[in-house]
Structures are given as C-alpha cells and as structure tokens.
PDB file of C-alpha atoms in Angstrom:
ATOM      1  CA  UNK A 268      15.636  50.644  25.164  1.00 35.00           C
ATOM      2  CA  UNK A 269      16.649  47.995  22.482  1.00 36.00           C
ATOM      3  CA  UNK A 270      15.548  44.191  23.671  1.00 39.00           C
ATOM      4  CA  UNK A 271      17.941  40.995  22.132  1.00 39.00           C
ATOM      5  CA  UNK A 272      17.181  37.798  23.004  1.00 39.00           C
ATOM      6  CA  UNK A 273      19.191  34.860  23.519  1.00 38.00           C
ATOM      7  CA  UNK A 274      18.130  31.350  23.613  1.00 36.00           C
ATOM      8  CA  UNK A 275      19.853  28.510  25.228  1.00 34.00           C
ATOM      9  CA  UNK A 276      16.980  25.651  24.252  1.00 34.00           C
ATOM     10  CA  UNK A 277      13.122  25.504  24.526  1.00 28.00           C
ATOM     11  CA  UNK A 278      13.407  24.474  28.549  1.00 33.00           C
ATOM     12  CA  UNK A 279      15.411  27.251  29.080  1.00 37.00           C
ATOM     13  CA  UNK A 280      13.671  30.834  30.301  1.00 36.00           C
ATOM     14  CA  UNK A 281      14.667  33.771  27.284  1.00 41.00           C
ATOM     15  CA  UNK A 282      17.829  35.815  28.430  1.00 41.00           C
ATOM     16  CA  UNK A 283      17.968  39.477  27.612  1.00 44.00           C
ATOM     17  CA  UNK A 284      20.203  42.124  27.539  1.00 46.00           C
ATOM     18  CA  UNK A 285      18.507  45.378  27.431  1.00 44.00           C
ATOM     19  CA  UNK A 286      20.600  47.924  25.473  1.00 45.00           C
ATOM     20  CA  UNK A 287      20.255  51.720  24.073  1.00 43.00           C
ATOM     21  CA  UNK A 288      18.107  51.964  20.641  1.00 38.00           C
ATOM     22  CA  UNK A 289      21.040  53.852  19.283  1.00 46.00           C
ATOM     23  CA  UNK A 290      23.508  50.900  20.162  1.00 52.00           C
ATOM     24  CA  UNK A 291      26.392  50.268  22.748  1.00 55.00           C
ATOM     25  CA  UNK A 292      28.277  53.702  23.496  1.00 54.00           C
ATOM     26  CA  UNK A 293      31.627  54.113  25.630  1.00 57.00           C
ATOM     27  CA  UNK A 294      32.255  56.504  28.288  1.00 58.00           C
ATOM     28  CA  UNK A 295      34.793  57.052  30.443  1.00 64.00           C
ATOM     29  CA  UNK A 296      37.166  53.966  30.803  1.00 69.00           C
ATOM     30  CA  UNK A 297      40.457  52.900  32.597  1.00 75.00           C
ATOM     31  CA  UNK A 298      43.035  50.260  31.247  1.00 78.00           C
ATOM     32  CA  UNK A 299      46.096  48.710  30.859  1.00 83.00           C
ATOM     33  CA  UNK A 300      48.259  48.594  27.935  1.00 83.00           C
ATOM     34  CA  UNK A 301      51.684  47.270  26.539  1.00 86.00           C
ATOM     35  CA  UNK A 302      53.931  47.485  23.556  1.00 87.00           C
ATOM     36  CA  UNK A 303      56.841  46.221  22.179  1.00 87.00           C
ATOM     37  CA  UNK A 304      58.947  48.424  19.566  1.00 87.00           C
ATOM     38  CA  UNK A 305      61.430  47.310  16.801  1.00 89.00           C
ATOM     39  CA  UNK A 306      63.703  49.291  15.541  1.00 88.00           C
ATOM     40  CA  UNK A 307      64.101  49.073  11.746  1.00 92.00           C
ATOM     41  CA  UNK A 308      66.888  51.290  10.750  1.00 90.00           C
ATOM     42  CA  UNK A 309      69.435  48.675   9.682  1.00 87.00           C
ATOM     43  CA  UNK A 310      67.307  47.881   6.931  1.00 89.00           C
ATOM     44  CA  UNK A 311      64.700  51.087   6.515  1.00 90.00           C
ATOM     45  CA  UNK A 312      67.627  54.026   6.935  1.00 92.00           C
ATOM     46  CA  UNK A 313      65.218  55.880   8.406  1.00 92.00           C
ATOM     47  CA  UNK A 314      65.678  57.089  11.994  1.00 92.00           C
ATOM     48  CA  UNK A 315      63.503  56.865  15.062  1.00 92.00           C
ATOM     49  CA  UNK A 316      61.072  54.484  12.873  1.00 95.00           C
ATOM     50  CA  UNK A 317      59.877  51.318  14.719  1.00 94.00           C
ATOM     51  CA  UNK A 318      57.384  48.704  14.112  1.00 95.00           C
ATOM     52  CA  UNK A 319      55.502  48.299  17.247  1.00 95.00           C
ATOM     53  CA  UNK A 320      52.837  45.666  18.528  1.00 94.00           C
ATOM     54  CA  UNK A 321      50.296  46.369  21.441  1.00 93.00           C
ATOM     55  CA  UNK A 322      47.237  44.790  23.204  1.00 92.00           C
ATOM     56  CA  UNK A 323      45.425  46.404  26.117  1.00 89.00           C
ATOM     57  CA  UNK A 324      42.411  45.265  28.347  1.00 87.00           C
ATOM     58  CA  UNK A 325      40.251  47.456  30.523  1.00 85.00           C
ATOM     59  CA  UNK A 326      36.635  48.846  31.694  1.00 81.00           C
ATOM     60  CA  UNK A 327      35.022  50.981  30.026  1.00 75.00           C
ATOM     61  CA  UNK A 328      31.243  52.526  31.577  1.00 71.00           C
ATOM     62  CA  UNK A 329      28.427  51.122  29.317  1.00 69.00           C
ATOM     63  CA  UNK A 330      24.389  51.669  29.365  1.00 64.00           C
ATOM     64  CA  UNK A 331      23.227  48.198  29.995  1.00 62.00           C
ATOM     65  CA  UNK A 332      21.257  45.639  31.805  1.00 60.00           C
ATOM     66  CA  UNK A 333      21.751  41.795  32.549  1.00 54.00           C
ATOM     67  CA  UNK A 334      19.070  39.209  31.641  1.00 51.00           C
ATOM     68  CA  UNK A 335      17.668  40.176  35.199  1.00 55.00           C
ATOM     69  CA  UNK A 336      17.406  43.737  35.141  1.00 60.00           C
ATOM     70  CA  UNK A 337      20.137  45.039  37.192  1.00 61.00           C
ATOM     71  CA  UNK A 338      22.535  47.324  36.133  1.00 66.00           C
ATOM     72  CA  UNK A 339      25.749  46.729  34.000  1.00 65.00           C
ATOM     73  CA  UNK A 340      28.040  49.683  35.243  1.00 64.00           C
ATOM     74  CA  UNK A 341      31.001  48.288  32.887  1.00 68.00           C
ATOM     75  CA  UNK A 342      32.270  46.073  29.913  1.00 78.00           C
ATOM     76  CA  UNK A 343      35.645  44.311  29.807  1.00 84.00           C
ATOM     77  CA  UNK A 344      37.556  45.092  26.434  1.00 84.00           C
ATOM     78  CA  UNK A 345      40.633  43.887  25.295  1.00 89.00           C
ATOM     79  CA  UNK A 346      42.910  45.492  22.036  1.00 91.00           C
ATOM     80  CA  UNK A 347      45.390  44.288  20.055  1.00 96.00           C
ATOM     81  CA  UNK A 348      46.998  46.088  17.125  1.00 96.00           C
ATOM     82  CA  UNK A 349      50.339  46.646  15.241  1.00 97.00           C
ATOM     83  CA  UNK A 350      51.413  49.454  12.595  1.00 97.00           C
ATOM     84  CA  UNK A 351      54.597  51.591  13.131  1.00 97.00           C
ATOM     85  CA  UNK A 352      55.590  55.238  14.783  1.00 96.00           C
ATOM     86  CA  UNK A 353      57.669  57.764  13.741  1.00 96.00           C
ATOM     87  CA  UNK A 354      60.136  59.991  16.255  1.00 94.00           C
ATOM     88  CA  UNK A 355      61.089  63.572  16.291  1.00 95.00           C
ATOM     89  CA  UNK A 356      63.438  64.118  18.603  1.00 93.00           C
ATOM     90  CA  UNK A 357      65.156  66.873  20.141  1.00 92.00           C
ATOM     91  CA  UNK A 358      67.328  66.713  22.939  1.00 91.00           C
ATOM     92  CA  UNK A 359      65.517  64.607  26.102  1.00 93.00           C
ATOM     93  CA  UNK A 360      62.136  65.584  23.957  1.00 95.00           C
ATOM     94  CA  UNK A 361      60.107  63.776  21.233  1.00 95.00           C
ATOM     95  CA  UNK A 362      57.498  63.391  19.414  1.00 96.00           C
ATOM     96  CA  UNK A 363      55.906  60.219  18.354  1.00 95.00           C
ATOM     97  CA  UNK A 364      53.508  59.729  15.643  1.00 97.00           C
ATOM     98  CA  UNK A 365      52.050  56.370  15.293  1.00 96.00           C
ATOM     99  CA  UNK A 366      49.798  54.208  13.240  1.00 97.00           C
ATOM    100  CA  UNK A 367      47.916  50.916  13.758  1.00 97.00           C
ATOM    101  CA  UNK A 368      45.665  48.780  12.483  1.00 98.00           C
ATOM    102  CA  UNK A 369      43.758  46.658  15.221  1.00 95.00           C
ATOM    103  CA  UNK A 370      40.633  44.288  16.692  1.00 94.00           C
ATOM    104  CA  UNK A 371      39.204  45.102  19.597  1.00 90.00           C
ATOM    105  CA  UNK A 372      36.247  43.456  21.279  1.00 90.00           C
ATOM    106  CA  UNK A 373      33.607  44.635  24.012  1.00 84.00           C
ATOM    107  CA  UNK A 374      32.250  41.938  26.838  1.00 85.00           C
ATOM    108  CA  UNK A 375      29.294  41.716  28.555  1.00 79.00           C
ATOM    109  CA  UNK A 376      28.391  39.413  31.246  1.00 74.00           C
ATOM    110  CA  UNK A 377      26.292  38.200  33.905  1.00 67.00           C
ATOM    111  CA  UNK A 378      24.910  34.887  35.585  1.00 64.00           C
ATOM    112  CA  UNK A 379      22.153  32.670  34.785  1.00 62.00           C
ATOM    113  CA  UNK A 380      20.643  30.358  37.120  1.00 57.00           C
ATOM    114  CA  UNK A 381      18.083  27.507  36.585  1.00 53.00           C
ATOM    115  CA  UNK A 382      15.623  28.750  39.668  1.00 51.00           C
ATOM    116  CA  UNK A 383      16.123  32.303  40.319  1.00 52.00           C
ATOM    117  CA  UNK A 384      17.500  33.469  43.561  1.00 52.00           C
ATOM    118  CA  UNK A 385      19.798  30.194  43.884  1.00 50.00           C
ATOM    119  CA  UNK A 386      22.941  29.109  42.272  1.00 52.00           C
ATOM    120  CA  UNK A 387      21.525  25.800  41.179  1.00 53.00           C
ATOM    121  CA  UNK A 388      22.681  25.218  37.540  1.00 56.00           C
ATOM    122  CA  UNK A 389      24.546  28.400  37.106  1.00 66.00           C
ATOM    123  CA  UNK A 390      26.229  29.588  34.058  1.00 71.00           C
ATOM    124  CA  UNK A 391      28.296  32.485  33.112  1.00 74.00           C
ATOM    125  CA  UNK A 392      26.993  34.281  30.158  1.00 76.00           C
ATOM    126  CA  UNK A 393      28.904  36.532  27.791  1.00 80.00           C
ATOM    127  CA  UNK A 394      28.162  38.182  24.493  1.00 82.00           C
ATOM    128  CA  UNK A 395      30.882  39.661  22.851  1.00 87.00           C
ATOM    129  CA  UNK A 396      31.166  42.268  20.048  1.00 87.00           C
ATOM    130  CA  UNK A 397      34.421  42.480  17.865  1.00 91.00           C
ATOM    131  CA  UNK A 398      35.366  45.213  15.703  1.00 91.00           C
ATOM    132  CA  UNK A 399      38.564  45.730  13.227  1.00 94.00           C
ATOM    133  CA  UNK A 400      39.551  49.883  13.245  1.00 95.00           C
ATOM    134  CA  UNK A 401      42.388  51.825  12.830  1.00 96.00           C
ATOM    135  CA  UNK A 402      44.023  53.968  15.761  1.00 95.00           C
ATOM    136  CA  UNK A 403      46.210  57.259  14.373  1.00 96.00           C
ATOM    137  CA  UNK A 404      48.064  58.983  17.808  1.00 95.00           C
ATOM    138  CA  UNK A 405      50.786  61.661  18.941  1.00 96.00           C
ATOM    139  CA  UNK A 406      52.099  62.814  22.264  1.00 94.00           C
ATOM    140  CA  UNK A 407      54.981  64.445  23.831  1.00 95.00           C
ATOM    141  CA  UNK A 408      57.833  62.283  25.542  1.00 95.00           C
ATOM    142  CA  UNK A 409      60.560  62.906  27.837  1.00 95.00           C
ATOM    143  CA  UNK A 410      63.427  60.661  28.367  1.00 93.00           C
ATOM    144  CA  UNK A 411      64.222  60.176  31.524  1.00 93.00           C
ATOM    145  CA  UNK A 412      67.169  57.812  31.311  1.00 90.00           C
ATOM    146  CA  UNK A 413      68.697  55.554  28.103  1.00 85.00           C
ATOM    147  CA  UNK A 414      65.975  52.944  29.172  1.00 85.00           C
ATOM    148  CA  UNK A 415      63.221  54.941  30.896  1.00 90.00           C
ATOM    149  CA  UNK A 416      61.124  57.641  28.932  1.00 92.00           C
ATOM    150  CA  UNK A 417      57.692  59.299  30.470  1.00 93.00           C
ATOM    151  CA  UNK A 418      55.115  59.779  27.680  1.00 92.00           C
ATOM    152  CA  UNK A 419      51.867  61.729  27.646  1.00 93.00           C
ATOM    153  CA  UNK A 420      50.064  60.628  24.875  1.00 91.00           C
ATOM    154  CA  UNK A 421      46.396  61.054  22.861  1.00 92.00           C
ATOM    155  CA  UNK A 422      44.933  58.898  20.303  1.00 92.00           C
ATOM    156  CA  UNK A 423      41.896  58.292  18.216  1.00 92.00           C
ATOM    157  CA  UNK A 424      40.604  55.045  17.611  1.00 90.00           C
ATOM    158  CA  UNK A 425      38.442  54.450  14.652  1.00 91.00           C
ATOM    159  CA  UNK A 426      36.467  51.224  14.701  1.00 90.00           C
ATOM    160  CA  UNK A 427      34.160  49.826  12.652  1.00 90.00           C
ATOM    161  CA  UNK A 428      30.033  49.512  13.947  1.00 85.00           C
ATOM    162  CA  UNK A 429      28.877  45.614  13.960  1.00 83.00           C
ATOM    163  CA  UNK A 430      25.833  43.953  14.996  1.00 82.00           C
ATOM    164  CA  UNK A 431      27.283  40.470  14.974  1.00 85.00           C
ATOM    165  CA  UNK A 432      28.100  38.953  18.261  1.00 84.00           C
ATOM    166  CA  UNK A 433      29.851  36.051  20.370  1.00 87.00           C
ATOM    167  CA  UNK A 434      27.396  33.811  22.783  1.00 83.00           C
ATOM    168  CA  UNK A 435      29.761  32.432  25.130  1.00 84.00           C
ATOM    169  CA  UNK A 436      28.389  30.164  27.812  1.00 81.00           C
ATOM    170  CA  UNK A 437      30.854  28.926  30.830  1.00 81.00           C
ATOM    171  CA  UNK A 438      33.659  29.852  28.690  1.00 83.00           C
ATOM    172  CA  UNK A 439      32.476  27.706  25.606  1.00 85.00           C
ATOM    173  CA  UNK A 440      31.387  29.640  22.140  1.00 86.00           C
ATOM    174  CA  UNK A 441      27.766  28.385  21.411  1.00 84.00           C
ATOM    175  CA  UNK A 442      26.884  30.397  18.582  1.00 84.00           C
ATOM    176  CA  UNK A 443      26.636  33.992  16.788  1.00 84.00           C
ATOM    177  CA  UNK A 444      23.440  36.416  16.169  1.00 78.00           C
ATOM    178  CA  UNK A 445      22.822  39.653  15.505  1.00 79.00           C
ATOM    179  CA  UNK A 446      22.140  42.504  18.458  1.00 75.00           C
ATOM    180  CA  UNK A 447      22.754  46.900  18.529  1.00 74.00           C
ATOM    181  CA  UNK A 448      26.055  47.717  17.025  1.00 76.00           C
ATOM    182  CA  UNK A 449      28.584  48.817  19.106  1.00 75.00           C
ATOM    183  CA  UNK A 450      30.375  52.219  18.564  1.00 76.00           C
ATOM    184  CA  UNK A 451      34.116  51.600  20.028  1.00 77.00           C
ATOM    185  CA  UNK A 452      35.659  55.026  17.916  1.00 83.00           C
ATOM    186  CA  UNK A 453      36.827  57.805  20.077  1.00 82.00           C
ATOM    187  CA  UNK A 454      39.850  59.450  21.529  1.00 83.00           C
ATOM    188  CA  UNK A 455      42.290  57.921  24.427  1.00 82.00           C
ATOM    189  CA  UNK A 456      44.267  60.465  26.636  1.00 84.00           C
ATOM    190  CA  UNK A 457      47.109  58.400  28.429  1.00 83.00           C
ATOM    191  CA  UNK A 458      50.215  59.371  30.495  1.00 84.00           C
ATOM    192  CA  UNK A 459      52.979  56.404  29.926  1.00 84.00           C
ATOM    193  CA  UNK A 460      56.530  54.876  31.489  1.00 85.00           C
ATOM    194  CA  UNK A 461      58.348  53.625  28.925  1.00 83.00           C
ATOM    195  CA  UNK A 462      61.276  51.080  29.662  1.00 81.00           C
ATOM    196  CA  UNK A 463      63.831  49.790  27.249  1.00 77.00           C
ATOM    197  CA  UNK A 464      65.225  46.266  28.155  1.00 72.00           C
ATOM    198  CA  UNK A 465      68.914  45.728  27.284  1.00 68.00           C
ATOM    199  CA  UNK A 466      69.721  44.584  23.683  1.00 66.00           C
ATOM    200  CA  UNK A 467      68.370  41.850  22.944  1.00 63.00           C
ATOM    201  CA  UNK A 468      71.240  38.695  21.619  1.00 63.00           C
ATOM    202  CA  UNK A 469      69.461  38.574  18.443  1.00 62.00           C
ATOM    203  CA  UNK A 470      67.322  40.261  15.711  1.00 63.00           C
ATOM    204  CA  UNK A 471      63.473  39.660  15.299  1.00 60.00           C
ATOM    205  CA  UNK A 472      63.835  40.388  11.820  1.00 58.00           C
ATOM    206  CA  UNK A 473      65.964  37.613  11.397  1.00 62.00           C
ATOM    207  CA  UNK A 474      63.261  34.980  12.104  1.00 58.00           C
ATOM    208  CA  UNK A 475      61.007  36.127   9.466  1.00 54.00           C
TER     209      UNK A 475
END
C-alpha cells in the first residue's frame, strides 16, 4: 500500500489515506448523466451534426482507506465535457459518433474528529484529484417518438494520470500536494432516454 499524509497544523494528529502503490484504479461504477445538443445545420450544412455539452456525477468502487483504517468502498466523481456528434440515420435507427474534450475529478472523503470515538471538533475531509481527457463514443439509437429516442451507447474515456490533489476541509480548499496518480481512462457501457424539448423561441448561437 502507498501512505500520503496530510497535515492540518502541528496540534493536529497526521491524516492518511492509504492507497494502492500503483495509484487510484476504477472499477465498476454507476452514474448519472445529462446533455444538451445544438443543432448546427443552418450555419455548418451538414446534417445530423450537433454541438453537445454534458456533465455527469456518480460512484465508482475504489481500493482505499480513510485516515482511520476502514474501508472506502466508493469515490464520488463528477464530468463535464463538450465536443460535437455526428448522426447516421436510417429510418427510426442511428448511429451517433461523438467527440469531447472534458475534466473530470475523483473524491475521497471521510471524518476527522479531535478525540477519537466522539464527534467533538469534527471535520469533513476531502482530497480531490482532477484530470483533463478526451472521451471518443458510438452506439445504436432508436427513435421512439419526434421527442423521445432510446440509446444504447459505449464510450472510452481517455484521461490524463496526475498526482496533484485538492485538500478540502468542511467544504473550504486549504491547500494542494502531491499523492498516487489516479487512472480515470476506460470504457463506459450506457443504455439512454433521450427527450427533445419543443423548439426553443430563440437560437443559442445567436448570443455568442
């Protein structure tokens, strides 16, 4: 196991969270995501091709321990990216193909108390590793009605491996250090329901 320490001051007791040597890895996860889609055609003349925005937040299963030495069975992550997808349609089938550029960051956290056993002086502790990637993706959709579509989708996410990470005590940054890098790459197998909301009364793209 790989042992990073942090320290909140020389009165308080070291905090560590006890890691793999190899660094944070993933396993199997569950989540949440959504997207908005813009369609550019007036001004690209290409069909089917949107500009899309997502974020997502979830648990994902993670080989760790808190300061005390129980187990961490999951990390919170959240996502947010934005790129563009392609259609190929045919009929009530498509197929997207989509790519993004994102950040995504891991969480880990757990309590801290001033005597041990108590709640006296508690604090909630979180170290937090961010990482900019790329996510490339395809899938098979059906459309169900004009607004409603059914979507089984895969992607692979390619993220970048950091050591740098977030302190965050009782919601407050405190300061950055360096810990195991995480690896957040992989592939995501999702099944999606898509819903179109009626047109909208005006055009993003004429904000910009």
């Amino acid at each position: 196991m790989h042992n990073f320490t942090i320290r909140f001051g020389s009165t308080d007791p070291d905090t560590r969270y006890l890691i793999n040597t190899d660094g944070v890895q993933y396993s199997n996860g569950i989540g949440l995501k959504l997207s908005a889609h813009y369609n550019t055609v007036k001004w690209s003349n290409i069909s089917q091709f949107y500009l899309m925005l997502e974020g997502g937040l979830g648990f994902v299963g993670i080989d760790a321990k808190d300061p005390f030495g129980d187990e961490i069975p999951a990390a919170s992550y959240h996502t947010i990216a934005g790129g563009a997808v392609k259609k190929f349609s045919w009929r009530r089938f498509s197929i997207p193909v989509k790519a993004l550029v994102g950040l995504q960051a891991v969480d880990l956290e757990g309590w801290w108390s001033a005597i041990p056993g108590t709640q006296e002086g508690d604090r909630l502790i979180r170290v937090r590793n961010s990482a900019i990637g790329i996510i490339a993706g395809s899938g098979f959709e059906y459309l169900l009605s004009p607004a409603a579509t059914l979507q089984l989708g895969i992607e692979y996410r390619l993220f970048s491996r950091t050591k740098v990470w977030d302190l965050i005590v009782n919601e407050e940054f405190v300061l950055l250090f360096a810990g195991p890098s995480v690896d957040a790459s992989g592939y995501n197998i999702g099944l999606t329901f898509v819903w179109s909301p009626p047109r909208l009364s005006f055009d993003p793209a004429n904000i910009v």
